XYZ file of C-alpha atoms in Angstrom:
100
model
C 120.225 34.629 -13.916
C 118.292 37.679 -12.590
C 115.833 39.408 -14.522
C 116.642 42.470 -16.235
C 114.802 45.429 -14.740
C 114.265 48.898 -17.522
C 117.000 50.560 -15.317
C 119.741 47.674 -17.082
C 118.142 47.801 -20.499
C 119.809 50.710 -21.983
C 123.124 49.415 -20.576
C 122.686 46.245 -22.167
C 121.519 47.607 -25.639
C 124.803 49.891 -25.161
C 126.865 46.141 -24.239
C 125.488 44.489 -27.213
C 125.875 47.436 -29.950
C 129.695 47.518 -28.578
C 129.387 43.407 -29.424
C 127.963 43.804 -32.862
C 130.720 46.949 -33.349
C 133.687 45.236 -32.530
C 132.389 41.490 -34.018
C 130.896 42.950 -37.596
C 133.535 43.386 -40.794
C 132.555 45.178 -44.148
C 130.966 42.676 -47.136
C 131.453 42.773 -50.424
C 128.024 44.876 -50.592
C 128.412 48.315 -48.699
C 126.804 45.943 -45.428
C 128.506 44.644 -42.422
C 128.562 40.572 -41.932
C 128.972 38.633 -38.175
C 129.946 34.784 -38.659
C 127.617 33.402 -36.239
C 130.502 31.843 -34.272
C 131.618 34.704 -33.272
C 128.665 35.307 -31.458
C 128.291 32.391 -29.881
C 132.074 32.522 -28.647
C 130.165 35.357 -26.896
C 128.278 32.978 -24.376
C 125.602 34.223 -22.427
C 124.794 37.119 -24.192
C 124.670 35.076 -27.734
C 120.626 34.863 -28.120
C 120.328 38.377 -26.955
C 123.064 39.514 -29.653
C 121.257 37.259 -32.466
C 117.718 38.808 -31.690
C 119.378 42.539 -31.220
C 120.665 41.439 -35.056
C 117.205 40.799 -36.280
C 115.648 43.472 -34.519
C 117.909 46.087 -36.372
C 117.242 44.861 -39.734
C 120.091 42.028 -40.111
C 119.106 38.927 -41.797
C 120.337 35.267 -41.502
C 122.561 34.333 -44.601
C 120.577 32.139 -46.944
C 123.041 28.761 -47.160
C 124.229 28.087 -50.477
C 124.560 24.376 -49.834
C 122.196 22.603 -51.893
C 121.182 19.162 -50.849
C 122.811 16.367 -52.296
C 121.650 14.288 -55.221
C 120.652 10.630 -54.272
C 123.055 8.058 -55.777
C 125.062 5.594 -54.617
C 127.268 7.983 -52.666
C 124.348 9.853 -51.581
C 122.452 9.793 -48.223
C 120.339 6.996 -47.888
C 117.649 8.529 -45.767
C 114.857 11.182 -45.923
C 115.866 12.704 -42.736
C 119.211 14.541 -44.056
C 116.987 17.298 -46.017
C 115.199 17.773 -42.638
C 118.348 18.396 -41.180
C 120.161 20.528 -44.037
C 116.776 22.470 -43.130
C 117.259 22.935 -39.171
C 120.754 24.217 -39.051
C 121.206 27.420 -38.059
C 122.884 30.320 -40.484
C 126.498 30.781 -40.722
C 126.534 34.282 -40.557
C 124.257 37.719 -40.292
C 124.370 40.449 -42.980
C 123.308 43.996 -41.101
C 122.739 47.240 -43.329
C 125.299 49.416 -43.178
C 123.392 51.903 -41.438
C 122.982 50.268 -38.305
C 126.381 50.602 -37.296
C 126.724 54.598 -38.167
């Protein structure tokens, strides 16, 4: 891939605001939510969508799975909280003002 010179930055903030326009759908809270499959459906230009995201104020979703309770149906090693901990979020939540 070549390397963006400043001449192709402002087209691809323009690409990547068109993304986030046509991906994003109204929450339940005045903001505007992207599942994060959506973007990476997206391909190439999925990191570069994800940081434009953060950079305009859009957070990760915090997961509302909880880890499971030991037991005898539970996991049976240390590792799984490690990975409940590295997956990435299911979806962004931007401020509604970012995409006025």
């Amino acid at each position: 891939m070549a390397a963006r010179t400043s001449s192709q930055a402002p087209d691809t903030e323009g690409a990547i605001r068109a993304v986030v326009t046509r991906l994003a759908r109204p929450d339940g809270d005045g903001g505007m939510v992207i599942e994060r499959a959506a973007i990476v459906a997206e391909g190439e230009l999925a990191a570069d969508i994800e940081a434009w995201i953060i950079a305009h104020g859009g957070e990760p979703e915090a997961p509302l799975i909880r880890a499971p309770r030991a037991g005898l149906y539970g996991p049976h090693d240390a590792s799984f909280a490690g990975q409940m901990a590295a997956r990435p979020p299911r979806r962004y939540i931007l401020p509604a003002v970012v995409m006025d």
